[in-house]
Amino acid sequence: MSPRHSAAGGNPWALPAGSTRPRRLRTTAAMRRLVAEHRVHPAELVLPMFVKEGLAEPVALQSMPGVQQHTLDSLVKAARDAVDAGVGGLMLFGVPEQHDEIGSGATDPDGILNVALRRLRDELGDDTVLMSDLCLDEFTSHGHCGVLDEQGRVDNDATLQRYADMAIAQAEAGAHLVGPSGMMDGQVAVIRRALDEAGHTDVGILAYAVKYASAAYGPFREAVESTLQGDRRTYQQDGANRTEALREVQLDLAEGADLVMVKPALPYLDILRDVREISDVPVAAYQVSGELAMIEAAGAKGWIDRDAMVLETLTAIKRAGAQIILTYYATEVARRLQAS
Ligand code: PBG
């Protein structure tokens, strides 16, 4: 007979009086709520949004269930919904009708991204923090984040000049923060100087300091109708490397980044923790399109509890060290948190 069925009736394996029992703090939902160390708050969520030029009706994105390419009008409405739900900020991406070698639409005040920024700033004023993706890939005919040299390579310093102009165009259109995401060396310093020289000293820089070349950007490329052939491995980071991420962050901090970001989020939580430890500015993480696609696909098959997974991943990103999270789930989660 096993000891637990011993005739004595008592359980010989019972913990002695005075034992530590961590399960006490998990006994009720109220207890678990009281002792939760990390919680996701709507004000720390940023909603990335896509606006497409010349669109008559919003278009649902197949590989990003629940996400749309907006018209200017539907953009304003969705932005208002996000702000009303308590979402902390908006990150805007533009999808132009025309592309060219240097991505002219990015710096044109009448380019879709700048038009949409102006519209949102007019409608929302300072009720939210308006951010814009500062990168050329949506606007170039080749789909790269910079301009190309004669050999077809992405030319770092020629691209910096474009980024300086783009920063000024976005600041003039009403961005509170610009988000350089092209991973060119020196981009933060150049953008800071350009903004200051143009008098935009209050416009901040949310630097995509750490951006890995990731398969998780696939659905985003549908969203912005990317024309890219090949990959971005000469400028985005190699997922095998950890130390390099710290170097990128140190450079961006020295160049004047007001916030730093790590991207993607879930596959790089270790990096996020490292960055948190060396940064003296707020750290953001971007739960990218492929992270959403994986949750949605498995959820649709009934293989995971989709709603629980959304909150679990965001909590993990927060716990790893993100103070701010860019997520396509921002409005939905903000509403769920308000209701709970
Ligand atoms: C570059 C940019 C990308 C994303 C944000 N900014 C795409 C890329 O680097 O290829 C990806 C975001 C996502 O996947 O949700 N403009």
mmCIF file of C-alpha atoms and ligand atoms in Angstrom:
data_model
loop_
_atom_site.group_PDB
_atom_site.id
_atom_site.type_symbol
_atom_site.label_atom_id
_atom_site.label_comp_id
_atom_site.label_asym_id
_atom_site.label_seq_id
_atom_site.Cartn_x
_atom_site.Cartn_y
_atom_site.Cartn_z
ATOM 1 C CA MET A 1 0.000 0.000 0.000
ATOM 2 C CA SER A 2 1.273 3.429 -0.839
ATOM 3 C CA PRO A 3 1.982 5.729 2.095
ATOM 4 C CA ARG A 4 -0.830 8.083 1.159
ATOM 5 C CA HIS A 5 -3.386 5.363 1.895
ATOM 6 C CA SER A 6 -1.863 4.414 5.202
ATOM 7 C CA ALA A 7 -4.132 3.161 7.897
ATOM 8 C CA ALA A 8 -3.212 6.074 10.132
ATOM 9 C CA GLY A 9 -5.574 8.253 8.066
ATOM 10 C CA GLY A 10 -3.200 11.193 8.079
ATOM 11 C CA ASN A 11 -1.230 12.073 4.973
ATOM 12 C CA PRO A 12 2.381 11.276 5.716
ATOM 13 C CA TRP A 13 3.467 13.583 2.849
ATOM 14 C CA ALA A 14 1.586 16.622 4.172
ATOM 15 C CA LEU A 15 3.757 19.712 4.426
ATOM 16 C CA PRO A 16 4.609 20.540 8.026
ATOM 17 C CA ALA A 17 2.906 23.411 9.814
ATOM 18 C CA GLY A 18 4.567 26.696 8.982
ATOM 19 C CA SER A 19 5.480 25.674 5.429
ATOM 20 C CA THR A 20 5.706 28.256 2.695
ATOM 21 C CA ARG A 21 2.784 27.855 0.314
ATOM 22 C CA PRO A 22 3.028 30.142 -2.763
ATOM 23 C CA ARG A 23 -0.379 28.903 -3.916
ATOM 24 C CA ARG A 24 -2.038 31.065 -1.218
ATOM 25 C CA LEU A 25 -1.569 34.060 -3.492
ATOM 26 C CA ARG A 26 -3.378 32.271 -6.323
ATOM 27 C CA THR A 27 -6.494 31.197 -4.450
ATOM 28 C CA THR A 28 -9.028 33.683 -5.851
ATOM 29 C CA ALA A 29 -9.300 35.975 -8.843
ATOM 30 C CA ALA A 30 -9.338 38.952 -6.471
ATOM 31 C CA MET A 31 -6.132 37.759 -4.804
ATOM 32 C CA ARG A 32 -4.437 37.225 -8.163
ATOM 33 C CA ARG A 33 -5.487 40.689 -9.258
ATOM 34 C CA LEU A 34 -4.108 42.207 -6.068
ATOM 35 C CA VAL A 35 -0.681 40.650 -6.438
ATOM 36 C CA ALA A 36 -0.262 40.972 -10.220
ATOM 37 C CA GLU A 37 3.157 42.511 -10.837
ATOM 38 C CA HIS A 38 2.586 43.613 -14.395
ATOM 39 C CA ARG A 39 -0.575 44.736 -16.077
ATOM 40 C CA VAL A 40 -1.241 46.061 -19.511
ATOM 41 C CA HIS A 41 -2.687 49.567 -19.479
ATOM 42 C CA PRO A 42 -4.459 51.201 -22.465
ATOM 43 C CA ALA A 43 -2.380 54.391 -22.161
ATOM 44 C CA GLU A 44 0.757 52.411 -22.955
ATOM 45 C CA LEU A 45 -0.636 50.938 -26.158
ATOM 46 C CA VAL A 46 -0.032 52.458 -29.571
ATOM 47 C CA LEU A 47 -2.188 51.542 -32.559
ATOM 48 C CA PRO A 48 -0.406 51.214 -35.928
ATOM 49 C CA MET A 49 -2.722 52.276 -38.785
ATOM 50 C CA PHE A 50 -2.578 52.112 -42.583
ATOM 51 C CA VAL A 51 -4.019 54.784 -44.848
ATOM 52 C CA LYS A 52 -4.135 54.322 -48.599
ATOM 53 C CA GLU A 53 -4.264 57.030 -51.205
ATOM 54 C CA GLY A 54 -7.267 57.184 -53.516
ATOM 55 C CA LEU A 55 -9.278 54.570 -51.645
ATOM 56 C CA ALA A 56 -13.087 54.845 -51.715
ATOM 57 C CA GLU A 57 -13.831 52.205 -49.062
ATOM 58 C CA PRO A 58 -11.650 50.634 -46.372
ATOM 59 C CA VAL A 59 -10.064 47.345 -47.429
ATOM 60 C CA ALA A 60 -9.731 44.382 -45.048
ATOM 61 C CA LEU A 61 -6.291 42.775 -45.055
ATOM 62 C CA GLN A 62 -6.356 39.053 -45.623
ATOM 63 C CA SER A 63 -3.208 38.174 -43.728
ATOM 64 C CA MET A 64 -4.046 40.573 -40.889
ATOM 65 C CA PRO A 65 -7.579 39.698 -39.739
ATOM 66 C CA GLY A 66 -9.269 42.696 -38.119
ATOM 67 C CA VAL A 67 -6.840 45.211 -39.685
ATOM 68 C CA GLN A 68 -7.690 47.488 -42.600
ATOM 69 C CA GLN A 69 -6.235 49.828 -45.135
ATOM 70 C CA HIS A 70 -8.121 53.016 -44.331
ATOM 71 C CA THR A 71 -9.538 55.817 -46.388
ATOM 72 C CA LEU A 72 -8.886 59.261 -44.913
ATOM 73 C CA ASP A 73 -12.386 59.291 -43.442
ATOM 74 C CA SER A 74 -12.298 55.790 -41.997
ATOM 75 C CA LEU A 75 -8.851 56.588 -40.592
ATOM 76 C CA VAL A 76 -10.218 59.530 -38.658
ATOM 77 C CA LYS A 77 -13.077 57.459 -37.301
ATOM 78 C CA ALA A 78 -10.844 54.554 -36.234
ATOM 79 C CA ALA A 79 -8.384 57.010 -34.675
ATOM 80 C CA ARG A 80 -11.160 58.576 -32.657
ATOM 81 C CA ASP A 81 -12.379 55.163 -31.531
ATOM 82 C CA ALA A 82 -8.867 54.329 -30.359
ATOM 83 C CA VAL A 83 -8.501 57.583 -28.452
ATOM 84 C CA ASP A 84 -11.947 57.158 -26.878
ATOM 85 C CA ALA A 85 -10.965 53.667 -25.754
ATOM 86 C CA GLY A 86 -7.957 55.181 -23.957
ATOM 87 C CA VAL A 87 -5.221 54.105 -26.389
ATOM 88 C CA GLY A 88 -2.069 56.155 -25.785
ATOM 89 C CA GLY A 89 -0.936 56.909 -29.327
ATOM 90 C CA LEU A 90 -1.225 56.209 -33.041
ATOM 91 C CA MET A 91 1.494 55.173 -35.493
ATOM 92 C CA LEU A 92 0.689 55.996 -39.078
ATOM 93 C CA PHE A 93 1.794 54.255 -42.293
ATOM 94 C CA GLY A 94 0.930 55.570 -45.749
ATOM 95 C CA VAL A 95 0.285 53.575 -48.921
ATOM 96 C CA PRO A 96 0.782 55.826 -51.975
ATOM 97 C CA GLU A 97 -0.537 55.280 -55.491
ATOM 98 C CA GLN A 98 2.737 56.270 -57.158
ATOM 99 C CA HIS A 99 6.246 55.018 -56.427
ATOM 100 C CA ASP A 100 9.609 56.205 -57.715
ATOM 101 C CA GLU A 101 13.323 55.579 -57.224
ATOM 102 C CA ILE A 102 13.732 58.071 -54.383
ATOM 103 C CA GLY A 103 10.297 57.771 -52.785
ATOM 104 C CA SER A 104 9.208 61.328 -53.594
ATOM 105 C CA GLY A 105 5.791 60.798 -52.021
ATOM 106 C CA ALA A 106 7.414 60.602 -48.600
ATOM 107 C CA THR A 107 8.565 64.205 -48.625
ATOM 108 C CA ASP A 108 5.747 65.706 -50.665
ATOM 109 C CA PRO A 109 3.404 67.673 -48.365
ATOM 110 C CA ASP A 110 0.594 66.289 -50.555
ATOM 111 C CA GLY A 111 1.849 62.704 -50.187
ATOM 112 C CA ILE A 112 -0.677 60.425 -48.503
ATOM 113 C CA LEU A 113 1.181 60.023 -45.220
ATOM 114 C CA ASN A 114 1.611 63.767 -44.746
ATOM 115 C CA VAL A 115 -1.956 64.501 -45.790
ATOM 116 C CA ALA A 116 -3.264 61.932 -43.317
ATOM 117 C CA LEU A 117 -1.058 63.264 -40.516
ATOM 118 C CA ARG A 118 -2.350 66.775 -41.097
ATOM 119 C CA ARG A 119 -5.928 65.541 -41.099
ATOM 120 C CA LEU A 120 -5.493 63.585 -37.877
ATOM 121 C CA ARG A 121 -3.715 66.459 -36.134
ATOM 122 C CA ASP A 122 -6.524 68.813 -37.178
ATOM 123 C CA GLU A 123 -9.158 66.423 -35.860
ATOM 124 C CA LEU A 124 -7.433 65.231 -32.700
ATOM 125 C CA GLY A 125 -5.121 68.078 -31.766
ATOM 126 C CA ASP A 126 -3.117 67.066 -28.716
ATOM 127 C CA ASP A 127 -5.660 64.479 -27.488
ATOM 128 C CA THR A 128 -3.309 61.712 -28.527
ATOM 129 C CA VAL A 129 0.340 61.250 -29.477
ATOM 130 C CA LEU A 130 0.570 61.164 -33.223
ATOM 131 C CA MET A 131 3.493 59.178 -34.646
ATOM 132 C CA SER A 132 4.601 58.548 -38.189
ATOM 133 C CA ASP A 133 6.720 55.842 -39.742
ATOM 134 C CA LEU A 134 9.788 57.552 -41.136
ATOM 135 C CA CYS A 135 10.997 55.212 -43.850
ATOM 136 C CA LEU A 136 11.066 55.147 -47.622
ATOM 137 C CA ASP A 137 9.982 51.578 -48.329
ATOM 138 C CA GLU A 138 6.317 52.359 -48.898
ATOM 139 C CA PHE A 139 7.249 55.062 -51.388
ATOM 140 C CA THR A 140 10.093 53.599 -53.445
ATOM 141 C CA SER A 141 9.587 51.636 -56.664
ATOM 142 C CA HIS A 142 12.120 49.015 -55.480
ATOM 143 C CA GLY A 143 10.604 48.763 -51.988
ATOM 144 C CA HIS A 144 13.856 49.345 -50.083
ATOM 145 C CA CYS A 145 14.007 51.558 -47.017
ATOM 146 C CA GLY A 146 16.540 53.844 -48.661
ATOM 147 C CA VAL A 147 17.751 55.087 -52.016
ATOM 148 C CA LEU A 148 20.025 52.888 -54.117
ATOM 149 C CA ASP A 149 23.509 53.542 -55.445
ATOM 150 C CA GLU A 150 24.658 52.671 -58.960
ATOM 151 C CA GLN A 151 25.251 49.045 -57.996
ATOM 152 C CA GLY A 152 21.733 48.753 -56.575
ATOM 153 C CA ARG A 153 22.881 48.762 -52.938
ATOM 154 C CA VAL A 154 21.086 50.795 -50.298
ATOM 155 C CA ASP A 155 23.149 53.983 -50.001
ATOM 156 C CA ASN A 156 23.294 54.922 -46.323
ATOM 157 C CA ASP A 157 24.311 58.564 -46.518
ATOM 158 C CA ALA A 158 22.223 59.458 -49.550
ATOM 159 C CA THR A 159 19.272 58.003 -47.648
ATOM 160 C CA LEU A 160 20.007 60.195 -44.617
ATOM 161 C CA GLN A 161 19.359 63.257 -46.713
ATOM 162 C CA ARG A 162 15.958 61.896 -47.680
ATOM 163 C CA TYR A 163 15.192 61.081 -44.034
ATOM 164 C CA ALA A 164 16.056 64.647 -42.969
ATOM 165 C CA ASP A 165 13.551 66.008 -45.488
ATOM 166 C CA MET A 166 10.971 63.411 -44.514
ATOM 167 C CA ALA A 167 11.286 64.322 -40.831
ATOM 168 C CA ILE A 168 10.618 67.972 -41.583
ATOM 169 C CA ALA A 169 7.630 67.124 -43.808
ATOM 170 C CA GLN A 170 6.125 64.937 -41.066
ATOM 171 C CA ALA A 171 6.736 67.506 -38.341
ATOM 172 C CA GLU A 172 5.113 70.166 -40.471
ATOM 173 C CA ALA A 173 2.161 67.864 -41.066
ATOM 174 C CA GLY A 174 1.633 67.500 -37.329
ATOM 175 C CA ALA A 175 3.523 64.448 -36.036
ATOM 176 C CA HIS A 176 4.364 64.627 -32.333
ATOM 177 C CA LEU A 177 6.937 61.848 -32.749
ATOM 178 C CA VAL A 178 8.680 60.604 -35.859
ATOM 179 C CA GLY A 179 9.624 56.929 -36.005
ATOM 180 C CA PRO A 180 12.681 56.231 -38.154
ATOM 181 C CA SER A 181 12.479 52.524 -39.021
ATOM 182 C CA GLY A 182 14.974 52.190 -41.871
ATOM 183 C CA MET A 183 18.039 51.137 -39.819
ATOM 184 C CA MET A 184 20.440 53.510 -41.587
ATOM 185 C CA ASP A 185 23.540 54.368 -39.564
ATOM 186 C CA GLY A 186 23.362 57.878 -38.133
ATOM 187 C CA GLN A 187 19.653 58.355 -38.878
ATOM 188 C CA VAL A 188 18.697 59.621 -35.430
ATOM 189 C CA ALA A 189 21.430 62.292 -35.352
ATOM 190 C CA VAL A 190 20.565 63.555 -38.821
ATOM 191 C CA ILE A 191 16.844 63.692 -38.080
ATOM 192 C CA ARG A 192 17.409 65.473 -34.760
ATOM 193 C CA ARG A 193 19.561 68.120 -36.416
ATOM 194 C CA ALA A 194 17.124 68.598 -39.293
ATOM 195 C CA LEU A 195 14.146 68.975 -36.951
ATOM 196 C CA ASP A 196 15.976 71.446 -34.720
ATOM 197 C CA GLU A 197 17.270 73.531 -37.599
ATOM 198 C CA ALA A 198 13.710 73.752 -38.958
ATOM 199 C CA GLY A 199 12.460 74.909 -35.556
ATOM 200 C CA HIS A 200 10.754 71.638 -34.595
ATOM 201 C CA THR A 201 12.568 71.249 -31.308
ATOM 202 C CA ASP A 202 9.477 69.770 -29.614
ATOM 203 C CA VAL A 203 9.000 66.975 -32.117
ATOM 204 C CA GLY A 204 10.521 63.822 -30.637
ATOM 205 C CA ILE A 205 12.129 60.723 -32.102
ATOM 206 C CA LEU A 206 10.853 57.242 -31.401
ATOM 207 C CA ALA A 207 13.856 55.351 -32.726
ATOM 208 C CA TYR A 208 13.430 51.848 -34.058
ATOM 209 C CA ALA A 209 16.788 51.249 -32.430
ATOM 210 C CA VAL A 210 16.689 47.480 -32.638
ATOM 211 C CA LYS A 211 15.042 46.052 -35.694
ATOM 212 C CA TYR A 212 15.694 42.503 -36.734
ATOM 213 C CA ALA A 213 15.339 41.194 -40.285
ATOM 214 C CA SER A 214 12.283 39.060 -39.530
ATOM 215 C CA ALA A 215 9.906 36.719 -41.274
ATOM 216 C CA ALA A 216 7.244 38.244 -39.023
ATOM 217 C CA TYR A 217 6.911 41.324 -41.279
ATOM 218 C CA GLY A 218 5.302 39.282 -44.070
ATOM 219 C CA PRO A 219 1.683 40.376 -43.593
ATOM 220 C CA PHE A 220 2.726 44.036 -43.210
ATOM 221 C CA ARG A 221 4.117 43.879 -46.697
ATOM 222 C CA GLU A 222 0.625 42.985 -47.941
ATOM 223 C CA ALA A 223 -0.745 45.906 -45.944
ATOM 224 C CA VAL A 224 1.584 48.432 -47.592
ATOM 225 C CA GLU A 225 1.617 46.632 -50.967
ATOM 226 C CA SER A 226 5.380 46.311 -50.771
ATOM 227 C CA THR A 227 7.248 46.006 -54.044
ATOM 228 C CA LEU A 228 10.366 44.604 -52.366
ATOM 229 C CA GLN A 229 12.316 41.890 -54.156
ATOM 230 C CA GLY A 230 14.846 40.151 -51.962
ATOM 231 C CA ASP A 231 15.355 41.118 -48.350
ATOM 232 C CA ARG A 232 16.586 43.833 -45.975
ATOM 233 C CA ARG A 233 19.493 41.939 -44.476
ATOM 234 C CA THR A 234 22.093 44.581 -45.309
ATOM 235 C CA TYR A 235 20.406 47.031 -42.965
ATOM 236 C CA GLN A 236 18.111 45.154 -40.564
ATOM 237 C CA GLN A 237 19.797 43.076 -37.852
ATOM 238 C CA ASP A 238 20.623 39.387 -37.828
ATOM 239 C CA GLY A 239 18.524 37.458 -35.316
ATOM 240 C CA ALA A 240 21.606 35.502 -34.272
ATOM 241 C CA ASN A 241 23.105 38.579 -32.630
ATOM 242 C CA ARG A 242 22.459 39.966 -29.181
ATOM 243 C CA THR A 243 25.385 42.297 -28.438
ATOM 244 C CA GLU A 244 24.795 44.259 -31.618
ATOM 245 C CA ALA A 245 21.388 45.300 -30.298
ATOM 246 C CA LEU A 246 23.018 47.050 -27.364
ATOM 247 C CA ARG A 247 25.361 48.871 -29.711
ATOM 248 C CA GLU A 248 22.441 50.075 -31.813
ATOM 249 C CA VAL A 249 20.646 51.353 -28.701
ATOM 250 C CA GLN A 250 23.724 53.113 -27.326
ATOM 251 C CA LEU A 251 24.241 54.871 -30.644
ATOM 252 C CA ASP A 252 20.610 55.974 -30.858
ATOM 253 C CA LEU A 253 20.664 57.266 -27.286
ATOM 254 C CA ALA A 254 23.866 59.197 -27.971
ATOM 255 C CA GLU A 255 22.322 60.611 -31.150
ATOM 256 C CA GLY A 256 19.314 61.936 -29.254
ATOM 257 C CA ALA A 257 16.544 59.328 -29.386
ATOM 258 C CA ASP A 258 13.690 60.278 -27.053
ATOM 259 C CA LEU A 259 12.358 56.721 -26.958
ATOM 260 C CA VAL A 260 13.842 53.480 -28.243
ATOM 261 C CA MET A 261 12.027 50.522 -29.718
ATOM 262 C CA VAL A 262 12.674 46.814 -30.155
ATOM 263 C CA LYS A 263 11.023 44.976 -33.014
ATOM 264 C CA PRO A 264 9.614 42.332 -33.417
ATOM 265 C CA ALA A 265 8.533 41.775 -29.818
ATOM 266 C CA LEU A 266 7.737 38.187 -28.843
ATOM 267 C CA PRO A 267 10.685 36.418 -30.541
ATOM 268 C CA TYR A 268 13.064 39.024 -29.035
ATOM 269 C CA LEU A 269 11.996 39.307 -25.396
ATOM 270 C CA ASP A 270 15.557 38.687 -24.204
ATOM 271 C CA ILE A 271 16.742 41.648 -26.242
ATOM 272 C CA LEU A 272 13.924 43.765 -24.857
ATOM 273 C CA ARG A 273 15.104 42.978 -21.326
ATOM 274 C CA ASP A 274 18.704 43.858 -22.237
ATOM 275 C CA VAL A 275 17.603 47.155 -23.765
ATOM 276 C CA ARG A 276 15.469 48.025 -20.733
ATOM 277 C CA GLU A 277 18.530 47.600 -18.573
ATOM 278 C CA ILE A 278 20.718 50.049 -20.467
ATOM 279 C CA SER A 279 18.154 52.696 -21.487
ATOM 280 C CA ASP A 280 17.388 55.853 -19.595
ATOM 281 C CA VAL A 281 14.519 56.695 -21.966
ATOM 282 C CA PRO A 282 11.186 54.887 -22.361
ATOM 283 C CA VAL A 283 11.446 51.556 -24.165
ATOM 284 C CA ALA A 284 8.807 50.467 -26.666
ATOM 285 C CA ALA A 285 8.263 47.134 -28.395
ATOM 286 C CA TYR A 286 6.361 46.429 -31.614
ATOM 287 C CA GLN A 287 4.118 43.369 -31.765
ATOM 288 C CA VAL A 288 4.365 43.087 -35.534
ATOM 289 C CA SER A 289 2.022 41.843 -38.236
ATOM 290 C CA GLY A 290 3.292 38.260 -38.225
ATOM 291 C CA GLU A 291 2.820 38.020 -34.469
ATOM 292 C CA LEU A 292 -0.835 38.954 -34.997
ATOM 293 C CA ALA A 293 -1.142 36.585 -37.958
ATOM 294 C CA MET A 294 0.093 33.619 -35.918
ATOM 295 C CA ILE A 295 -2.370 34.310 -33.118
ATOM 296 C CA GLU A 296 -5.257 34.836 -35.531
ATOM 297 C CA ALA A 297 -4.522 31.752 -37.620
ATOM 298 C CA ALA A 298 -4.223 29.417 -34.642
ATOM 299 C CA GLY A 299 -7.221 31.060 -32.991
ATOM 300 C CA ALA A 300 -9.368 30.640 -36.111
ATOM 301 C CA LYS A 301 -8.557 26.923 -36.152
ATOM 302 C CA GLY A 302 -9.586 26.642 -32.524
ATOM 303 C CA TRP A 303 -6.065 25.546 -31.594
ATOM 304 C CA ILE A 304 -5.526 28.306 -29.056
ATOM 305 C CA ASP A 305 -7.758 30.605 -27.035
ATOM 306 C CA ARG A 306 -7.249 33.693 -29.172
ATOM 307 C CA ASP A 307 -8.452 36.320 -26.660
ATOM 308 C CA ALA A 308 -6.347 34.889 -23.857
ATOM 309 C CA MET A 309 -3.306 34.634 -26.123
ATOM 310 C CA VAL A 310 -3.570 38.296 -27.099
ATOM 311 C CA LEU A 311 -3.421 39.391 -23.478
ATOM 312 C CA GLU A 312 -0.789 36.815 -22.550
ATOM 313 C CA THR A 313 1.577 38.005 -25.278
ATOM 314 C CA LEU A 314 1.100 41.664 -24.385
ATOM 315 C CA THR A 315 1.701 40.916 -20.717
ATOM 316 C CA ALA A 316 4.865 39.003 -21.623
ATOM 317 C CA ILE A 317 6.122 41.952 -23.672
ATOM 318 C CA LYS A 318 5.412 44.280 -20.760
ATOM 319 C CA ARG A 319 7.081 41.958 -18.249
ATOM 320 C CA ALA A 320 10.173 41.694 -20.436
ATOM 321 C CA GLY A 321 10.640 45.449 -20.175
ATOM 322 C CA ALA A 322 8.466 47.347 -22.641
ATOM 323 C CA GLN A 323 6.864 50.449 -21.226
ATOM 324 C CA ILE A 324 5.027 51.103 -24.480
ATOM 325 C CA ILE A 325 3.665 48.486 -26.886
ATOM 326 C CA LEU A 326 2.758 49.036 -30.514
ATOM 327 C CA THR A 327 0.050 46.521 -31.292
ATOM 328 C CA TYR A 328 -2.723 46.118 -33.830
ATOM 329 C CA TYR A 329 -4.822 44.947 -30.881
ATOM 330 C CA ALA A 330 -4.583 48.325 -29.097
ATOM 331 C CA THR A 331 -8.226 49.419 -29.413
ATOM 332 C CA GLU A 332 -9.662 45.977 -28.773
ATOM 333 C CA VAL A 333 -7.518 45.411 -25.698
ATOM 334 C CA ALA A 334 -8.127 48.913 -24.358
ATOM 335 C CA ARG A 335 -11.869 48.243 -24.549
ATOM 336 C CA ARG A 336 -11.529 44.845 -22.923
ATOM 337 C CA LEU A 337 -9.463 46.326 -20.109
ATOM 338 C CA GLN A 338 -11.967 49.160 -19.584
ATOM 339 C CA ALA A 339 -14.808 46.657 -19.377
ATOM 340 C CA SER A 340 -13.047 44.332 -16.922
HETATM 341 C C1 PBG B 1 9.344 49.755 -42.473
HETATM 342 C C2 PBG B 1 8.508 49.013 -41.501
HETATM 343 C C3 PBG B 1 8.151 47.649 -41.531
HETATM 344 C C4 PBG B 1 7.325 47.419 -40.435
HETATM 345 C C5 PBG B 1 7.193 48.621 -39.766
HETATM 346 N N1 PBG B 1 7.955 49.583 -40.416
HETATM 347 C C6 PBG B 1 8.403 46.617 -42.557
HETATM 348 C C7 PBG B 1 9.746 46.148 -42.874
HETATM 349 O O1 PBG B 1 10.739 46.513 -42.243
HETATM 350 O O2 PBG B 1 9.810 45.371 -43.822
HETATM 351 C C8 PBG B 1 6.711 46.099 -40.077
HETATM 352 C C9 PBG B 1 5.565 46.155 -39.133
HETATM 353 C C10 PBG B 1 4.790 44.904 -39.040
HETATM 354 O O3 PBG B 1 5.180 43.855 -39.579
HETATM 355 O O4 PBG B 1 3.726 44.932 -38.408
HETATM 356 N N2 PBG B 1 8.647 50.865 -42.995
#
